[in-house]
Amino acid sequence: MTATPGASPTIVLVGHGMVGQRFLEALAERGLTATHRVVVLCEEPRPAYDRVQLTSYFSGKTPEDLSLTDTAFIEQHGIELHVGDPAESVDRAARTVTARSGLVVGYDVLVLATGSYPFVPPVPNKDAEGCFVYRTIEDLLAIEEYAGTRATVGAVVGGGLLGLEAAGALKGLGLTSHIVEFAPRLMPVQVDEGGGAALLRTIEEMGLTVHTGVGTQEIVVGEDGAVTGMKLSDGSELATDMVVFSAGVRPRDQLARDCGLAVGERGGITVDERCRTVTDPRVFAIGECALAADGRVYGLVAPGYEQAETAAAAIAADGGGEKSFTGADLSTKLKLLGVDVASFGDAHGTTEDCLDVVYSDSRAGLYKKLVIGRDGTLLGGILVGDAEAYGTLRAFTGSVPPVSPEALVLPAGAGAPAQLGPSALPDDAVICSCHNVTKGTIRGAVTEHRCTTVPEVKKCTKAGTGCGSCVKVLGQLVNAELEASGVEVDKGLCGCFAQTREELYEIVLALRITSYRDLLDRHGREAARGGDGCEVCKPAVGSIIASLAPAIGASNYVLDGEQAALQDTNDHFLANLQKNGSYSVVPRIPGGEIAPEKLIVIGEIARDFGLYTKITGGQRIDMFGARVEQLPLIWARLVDAGFESGHAYGKSLRTVKSCVGQTWCRYGVQDSVRMAIDLELRYRGLRSPHKLKSAVSGCQRECAEARSKDFGVIATANGWNLYVGGNGGATPRHADLLAQDLSDAELVRLIDRFLMFYIRTADRLERTSTWLERIPGGLDHVRDVVVHDSLGICDELEALMAAHVSHYRDEWAETINDPERLARFVSFVNAPDTPDPVVAFVPERDQIKPDLPLLDIGRRPADEILEGSATR
Amino acid sequence: MTLALETTDLKVRLRLDDGWFTVCDLSTLIPGRGVAALLPDGRQVAVFADRAGRLHAIDNRDPFTGAAVLSRGLTGTHQGRPFVASPLLKQRFDLESGRCLDDETVRVTAYEVEAA
Ligand code: SRM
Ligand SMILES: Cc1cc2nc3c(=O)[nH]c(=O)nc-3n(C[C@H](O)[C@H](O)[C@H](O)COP(=O)(O)OP(=O)(O)OC[C@H]3O[C@@H](n4cnc5c(N)ncnc54)[C@H](O)[C@@H]3O)c2cc1C
Ligand code: SF4
Ligand code: FES
């Protein structure tokens, strides 16, 4: 079958990888998709995805999360995408490409973006069962399956950037992991000897075994033909169940060779500065398959993106494009969990007459080197153990930094660490090297395009959407710019307070303020002092005081004294207000486990009070339609039967859902029900910026949906994995893995810290998901703080939680035993025995529902309500 | 329960067409929190005290939803004037005039109220 080119000229792209996709975007941006027919041949079974973030699959990203494109983009630009159909040959004379399916496409311009293949050293048995490479999603799926069923030990051949990532991944899969590197140190390309030594220590501390200076001679196989070990060049043998080769990549240039295009001596399709092949002006090559005009093949994504832009520009200008590609920066930052390694610019000091500034502390595993030119220009550097400064330093590369180089490498605390904010950077400094975005462009996004948040700037400029290493600097820049451009960013909580919720938390804690009025009169905005506050800050401050109650000496009964006036109506009546003014009652059912006797009690109470019952989405039972004056009567019976408040009304812990787990389920590996109950009882009643939800699953099948929770726990063979920042609701988000294989005690300790850190720093009504995305440094920062105690506050966080746990009392039990507190549970102050006549019900499906016509009398039409208010 | 006001015998009274109507003891009002009262003709009134001890009363029915719940909203000060926010969909009502601050076409009845 032949697809004949129509009237419009045809561009054929071979390879839909990272660079191929970027090329399509560049075509679209230049309007070329409108004037050209664009055909893409994609070998892999899925469209382009983020290969750089490949390893994050093991920390929970799905293939969909990693996708770089979507059907909307492809359709909108009329791109003909053939997934799973690689190009097999090119006929340059006839100008056609033939795909495996038999499809033949004619082209006016052909662009090769075929990437690389992993190099596998030619050792005996290299293709045995249990041997893998690490390049595609399919590779990872295969590794995961094998590791899960057939391996307990894994070895990675190659101690470079990717090898370390692969070894970290194997470890994460629960294997004992080895790294075999031929060179005398790890990451030989990026770091020097000193850096390699510091890196080695860190990697070994993580529990990986490193063998440097030895080569792999043979893969040893058992009788079934599967891997059992490997023979090393020093004569030793290493027992292992699987081997992952990560010994470098080679350009995929076979297609080009076969059709007579020139390739380099060591591979790579030879192109000029416009990315046009030197052999055929109609053919371009970009990305890892190309041998650039400077004689190099680039194995990083940023140069590939540059090449994609260059080729698109050349095609757009029909030969006279301005843009050219003459070389690129090789900066890298290791993404491996827990290891900070970065190298940038001329890291090895190859420039003539350059000088090194080195700081090294082998005890702490720190090594930092800067390469400085004769005139003081920062040329490059290596950071091991602490790569905080990477973003800023990289951006300063090529210029003379405004402070002395020594100050830049000294650790915080030693001497005066340089606070080199991004404001010191020139406008043409590249902040995001993945997408080549300068500081000037980012500033423009704020000042001209009116972006006010990092996500907006990301969308507008693409900065930060590659490897993510620049996001921190990006955040600092955006804030600095907002402030500078006088966009009065009032970060205040509301009209009464100029402080954020986080700042108010610190004030309340430090000054032990137990009264809202005190706080308002002493720390509120001038105009608000002495007033009654507002509906925004009252519950927010009420929640802060309640969270800190034991620590600051406030009553932790939320309805005492002034606290009563701060609570939303739900908290005030310890129940959830429904549309007709009635309330719903939700007793706590920890972990969703409930004995038949208790089920019967709930049934009897609901029957006796005529309540509507429903199983909630939170694994418990809700009883609807109670009038205020019925609440104490209902609760007297519930408390008597051993129930307590479920806090369905509070910005506090809701439920910890569970699956049935190891006790009953054939797949379960831990007792998820017991853990869910323990966690629910530990954190019950904890007031927080927004509601908190959790779940515990007994195995990876995840029946409890833990990864949609603020903190989710999934059992592993060795303990528990803790995920944080998940959310269902309007903007669903999968939780991120915070730490793995935790013991019971480690799990609880981490959750204690995590929750208290969130409560301390989140905004009002900010779920953990949005908080995690907002705070500078994101998940990495949170992990530093709660796992590595980088701020030194973990003891305090744990103590605050301990105080909460030991002071917990059931609000409903306290309420029904106190006549004064009970007095408020009436419909009318002057007629305590009269029920509110507006609260009336009609039957539906054997139960009741609110009498809606009664509510409608004299009520505003629904559409006006929506327009007028609901969004406030 | 702690109260800032000196309250022993004072009563909260509403002015209706046919004279003053006693609602409750002043001491039952918590500053910042409302109560509902039932009028002889079946209407409901939401009565509030602010922290300065001033009293306010408006119709208890939330015009946006039909439910009689305004007494259960949170109060506050907006540009120097007292308001209550409906606990259902959060529209704010000026406690002196009954005017809705979020929709100028809406207003609820405001009552004259005193402690005597
Ligand atoms: C009763 C229940 C529905 C049901 O019949 O199943 C329910 C009912 C309400 N949900 Fe929900 N949610 C219920 C489970 C959920 C779940 C499922 C879960 O928890 O596993 C979710 C998604 C998970 C999540 O939160 O991430 C959920 C996401 C929401 C959201 C969106 C939150 C978000 O972050 O986007 C809201 C709105 C909000 O909180 O701002 C909400 C708000 C509400 C409110 C409070 C709305 C309101 O203001 O009236 C409802 C009142 C509860 C009441 O009157 O008792 N409800 N709600 C469920 C009670 C569970 C429980 O036992 O406590
Ligand atoms: C685990 C891992 C981590 C990495 N981390 C980083 C990092 O931190 N920073 C960084 O800069 N880079 C990193 N890289 C490298 C980066 O992924 C590559 O530089 C980038 O993907 C190159 O893009 P490309 O489009 O040239 O090649 P690829 O993304 O490999 O795409 C080439 C595509 O072409 C397809 N193809 C090949 N032949 C044909 C054919 N005949 N017909 C049709 N399709 C064909 C291939 O199947 C492939 O899908 C990492 C790579 C890996 C594997
Ligand atoms: S998550 Fe696993 S253990 Fe729990 S019920 Fe599902 S399959 Fe069973
Ligand atoms: S540098 Fe990689 S995303 Fe910006």
Short mmCIF file of N, CA and C in Angstrom, two decimals, chain A residues 420-490:
data_model
loop_
_atom_site.label_atom_id
_atom_site.label_comp_id
_atom_site.label_asym_id
_atom_site.label_seq_id
_atom_site.Cartn_x
_atom_site.Cartn_y
_atom_site.Cartn_z
N LEU A 420 23.52 33.50 47.34
CA LEU A 420 23.48 33.99 45.97
C LEU A 420 22.10 33.78 45.39
N GLY A 421 21.25 34.73 45.60
CA GLY A 421 19.90 34.58 45.07
C GLY A 421 19.90 34.70 43.57
N PRO A 422 18.88 34.19 42.92
CA PRO A 422 18.81 34.27 41.46
C PRO A 422 18.69 35.70 40.97
N SER A 423 18.41 36.64 41.90
CA SER A 423 18.30 38.03 41.45
C SER A 423 19.64 38.54 40.94
N ALA A 424 20.73 37.88 41.41
CA ALA A 424 22.06 38.32 40.97
C ALA A 424 22.37 37.89 39.54
N LEU A 425 21.55 37.04 38.99
CA LEU A 425 21.85 36.50 37.65
C LEU A 425 21.54 37.50 36.55
N PRO A 426 22.33 37.45 35.47
CA PRO A 426 21.99 38.29 34.32
C PRO A 426 20.78 37.72 33.58
N ASP A 427 20.13 38.57 32.79
CA ASP A 427 18.91 38.14 32.10
C ASP A 427 19.13 37.00 31.11
N ASP A 428 20.35 36.92 30.55
CA ASP A 428 20.55 35.88 29.55
C ASP A 428 21.04 34.57 30.17
N ALA A 429 21.11 34.51 31.51
CA ALA A 429 21.52 33.25 32.15
C ALA A 429 20.45 32.20 31.89
N VAL A 430 20.90 31.01 31.51
CA VAL A 430 19.94 29.94 31.25
C VAL A 430 19.54 29.30 32.57
N ILE A 431 18.29 29.37 32.91
CA ILE A 431 17.82 28.80 34.17
C ILE A 431 17.44 27.33 33.96
N CYS A 432 16.67 27.09 32.91
CA CYS A 432 16.27 25.72 32.62
C CYS A 432 17.05 25.25 31.41
N SER A 433 18.00 24.35 31.64
CA SER A 433 18.80 23.96 30.48
C SER A 433 18.08 22.90 29.65
N CYS A 434 17.13 22.18 30.24
CA CYS A 434 16.39 21.21 29.43
C CYS A 434 15.67 21.91 28.28
N HIS A 435 15.08 23.05 28.58
CA HIS A 435 14.30 23.73 27.56
C HIS A 435 14.92 25.05 27.14
N ASN A 436 16.16 25.25 27.59
CA ASN A 436 16.89 26.44 27.20
C ASN A 436 16.10 27.72 27.47
N VAL A 437 15.62 27.86 28.67
CA VAL A 437 14.84 29.03 29.02
C VAL A 437 15.70 29.96 29.88
N THR A 438 15.77 31.22 29.46
CA THR A 438 16.62 32.16 30.19
C THR A 438 15.83 32.85 31.30
N LYS A 439 16.61 33.49 32.17
CA LYS A 439 15.98 34.26 33.24
C LYS A 439 15.07 35.34 32.65
N GLY A 440 15.53 35.96 31.55
CA GLY A 440 14.73 37.01 30.92
C GLY A 440 13.36 36.50 30.49
N THR A 441 13.32 35.30 29.92
CA THR A 441 12.05 34.73 29.48
C THR A 441 11.13 34.49 30.67
N ILE A 442 11.73 34.00 31.77
CA ILE A 442 10.90 33.73 32.95
C ILE A 442 10.35 35.03 33.52
N ARG A 443 11.21 36.05 33.55
CA ARG A 443 10.72 37.34 34.03
C ARG A 443 9.60 37.85 33.15
N GLY A 444 9.77 37.64 31.84
CA GLY A 444 8.73 38.07 30.90
C GLY A 444 7.41 37.38 31.17
N ALA A 445 7.50 36.10 31.55
CA ALA A 445 6.27 35.35 31.82
C ALA A 445 5.51 36.02 32.96
N VAL A 446 6.25 36.54 33.92
CA VAL A 446 5.59 37.19 35.06
C VAL A 446 5.12 38.59 34.69
N THR A 447 6.02 39.37 34.06
CA THR A 447 5.68 40.77 33.85
C THR A 447 4.74 40.95 32.64
N GLU A 448 4.99 40.22 31.56
CA GLU A 448 4.15 40.44 30.38
C GLU A 448 2.96 39.49 30.29
N HIS A 449 3.21 38.22 30.63
CA HIS A 449 2.11 37.26 30.49
C HIS A 449 1.33 37.08 31.77
N ARG A 450 1.70 37.85 32.76
CA ARG A 450 0.92 37.91 34.01
C ARG A 450 0.81 36.57 34.72
N CYS A 451 1.81 35.72 34.60
CA CYS A 451 1.81 34.49 35.38
C CYS A 451 2.11 34.87 36.83
N THR A 452 1.43 34.23 37.77
CA THR A 452 1.70 34.56 39.17
C THR A 452 2.13 33.35 39.98
N THR A 453 2.18 32.19 39.36
CA THR A 453 2.58 31.00 40.12
C THR A 453 3.56 30.18 39.28
N VAL A 454 4.29 29.31 39.96
CA VAL A 454 5.26 28.47 39.25
C VAL A 454 4.56 27.58 38.21
N PRO A 455 3.44 26.91 38.56
CA PRO A 455 2.78 26.11 37.52
C PRO A 455 2.41 26.92 36.28
N GLU A 456 1.98 28.17 36.48
CA GLU A 456 1.64 29.00 35.32
C GLU A 456 2.88 29.30 34.48
N VAL A 457 3.97 29.61 35.17
CA VAL A 457 5.20 29.92 34.45
C VAL A 457 5.71 28.68 33.70
N LYS A 458 5.56 27.51 34.34
CA LYS A 458 5.97 26.27 33.68
C LYS A 458 5.21 26.11 32.37
N LYS A 459 3.91 26.34 32.44
CA LYS A 459 3.07 26.15 31.28
C LYS A 459 3.44 27.15 30.18
N CYS A 460 3.71 28.35 30.60
CA CYS A 460 3.95 29.43 29.66
C CYS A 460 5.31 29.30 28.99
N THR A 461 6.33 28.87 29.74
CA THR A 461 7.69 28.89 29.19
C THR A 461 8.30 27.51 28.99
N LYS A 462 7.67 26.47 29.49
CA LYS A 462 8.19 25.10 29.49
C LYS A 462 9.31 24.92 30.52
N ALA A 463 9.83 25.99 31.08
CA ALA A 463 10.90 25.85 32.08
C ALA A 463 10.43 24.92 33.19
N GLY A 464 11.33 24.05 33.62
CA GLY A 464 11.00 23.19 34.75
C GLY A 464 10.22 21.95 34.39
N THR A 465 9.90 21.76 33.11
CA THR A 465 9.10 20.60 32.76
C THR A 465 9.94 19.45 32.22
N GLY A 466 11.27 19.61 32.28
CA GLY A 466 12.14 18.51 31.86
C GLY A 466 12.57 17.71 33.07
N CYS A 467 13.88 17.77 33.38
CA CYS A 467 14.39 16.96 34.48
C CYS A 467 13.94 17.50 35.83
N GLY A 468 13.46 18.73 35.87
CA GLY A 468 12.94 19.28 37.11
C GLY A 468 13.99 19.88 38.03
N SER A 469 15.27 19.84 37.62
CA SER A 469 16.30 20.29 38.55
C SER A 469 16.31 21.80 38.72
N CYS A 470 15.62 22.52 37.86
CA CYS A 470 15.66 23.98 37.96
C CYS A 470 14.45 24.56 38.69
N VAL A 471 13.54 23.68 39.12
CA VAL A 471 12.27 24.19 39.65
C VAL A 471 12.46 25.07 40.88
N LYS A 472 13.45 24.70 41.68
CA LYS A 472 13.68 25.48 42.89
C LYS A 472 14.06 26.92 42.56
N VAL A 473 15.04 27.06 41.67
CA VAL A 473 15.46 28.39 41.27
C VAL A 473 14.30 29.13 40.60
N LEU A 474 13.54 28.38 39.83
CA LEU A 474 12.39 28.95 39.15
C LEU A 474 11.44 29.60 40.17
N GLY A 475 11.16 28.88 41.24
CA GLY A 475 10.27 29.39 42.27
C GLY A 475 10.80 30.68 42.88
N GLN A 476 12.11 30.69 43.17
CA GLN A 476 12.70 31.89 43.76
C GLN A 476 12.57 33.07 42.80
N LEU A 477 12.82 32.79 41.51
CA LEU A 477 12.76 33.85 40.52
C LEU A 477 11.36 34.42 40.39
N VAL A 478 10.39 33.54 40.33
CA VAL A 478 9.01 34.00 40.15
C VAL A 478 8.61 34.90 41.31
N ASN A 479 8.93 34.47 42.53
CA ASN A 479 8.58 35.29 43.68
C ASN A 479 9.30 36.62 43.67
N ALA A 480 10.62 36.56 43.38
CA ALA A 480 11.40 37.80 43.35
C ALA A 480 10.79 38.75 42.32
N GLU A 481 10.42 38.19 41.19
CA GLU A 481 9.91 39.03 40.11
C GLU A 481 8.55 39.63 40.47
N LEU A 482 7.72 38.81 41.08
CA LEU A 482 6.40 39.31 41.48
C LEU A 482 6.57 40.47 42.44
N GLU A 483 7.48 40.29 43.39
CA GLU A 483 7.68 41.35 44.37
C GLU A 483 8.23 42.59 43.70
N ALA A 484 9.24 42.37 42.83
CA ALA A 484 9.90 43.50 42.18
C ALA A 484 8.93 44.28 41.29
N SER A 485 8.07 43.56 40.58
CA SER A 485 7.20 44.27 39.63
C SER A 485 6.01 44.90 40.34
N GLY A 486 6.09 44.91 41.68
CA GLY A 486 5.09 45.65 42.42
C GLY A 486 3.70 45.04 42.36
N VAL A 487 3.56 43.88 41.69
CA VAL A 487 2.29 43.18 41.76
C VAL A 487 2.12 42.92 43.25
N GLU A 488 1.37 43.75 43.91
CA GLU A 488 1.25 43.62 45.35
C GLU A 488 0.70 42.23 45.64
N VAL A 489 1.61 41.26 45.86
CA VAL A 489 1.11 39.93 46.16
C VAL A 489 0.78 39.90 47.63
N ASP A 490 -0.47 40.14 47.91
CA ASP A 490 -0.89 40.11 49.30
C ASP A 490 -1.04 38.65 49.69
#
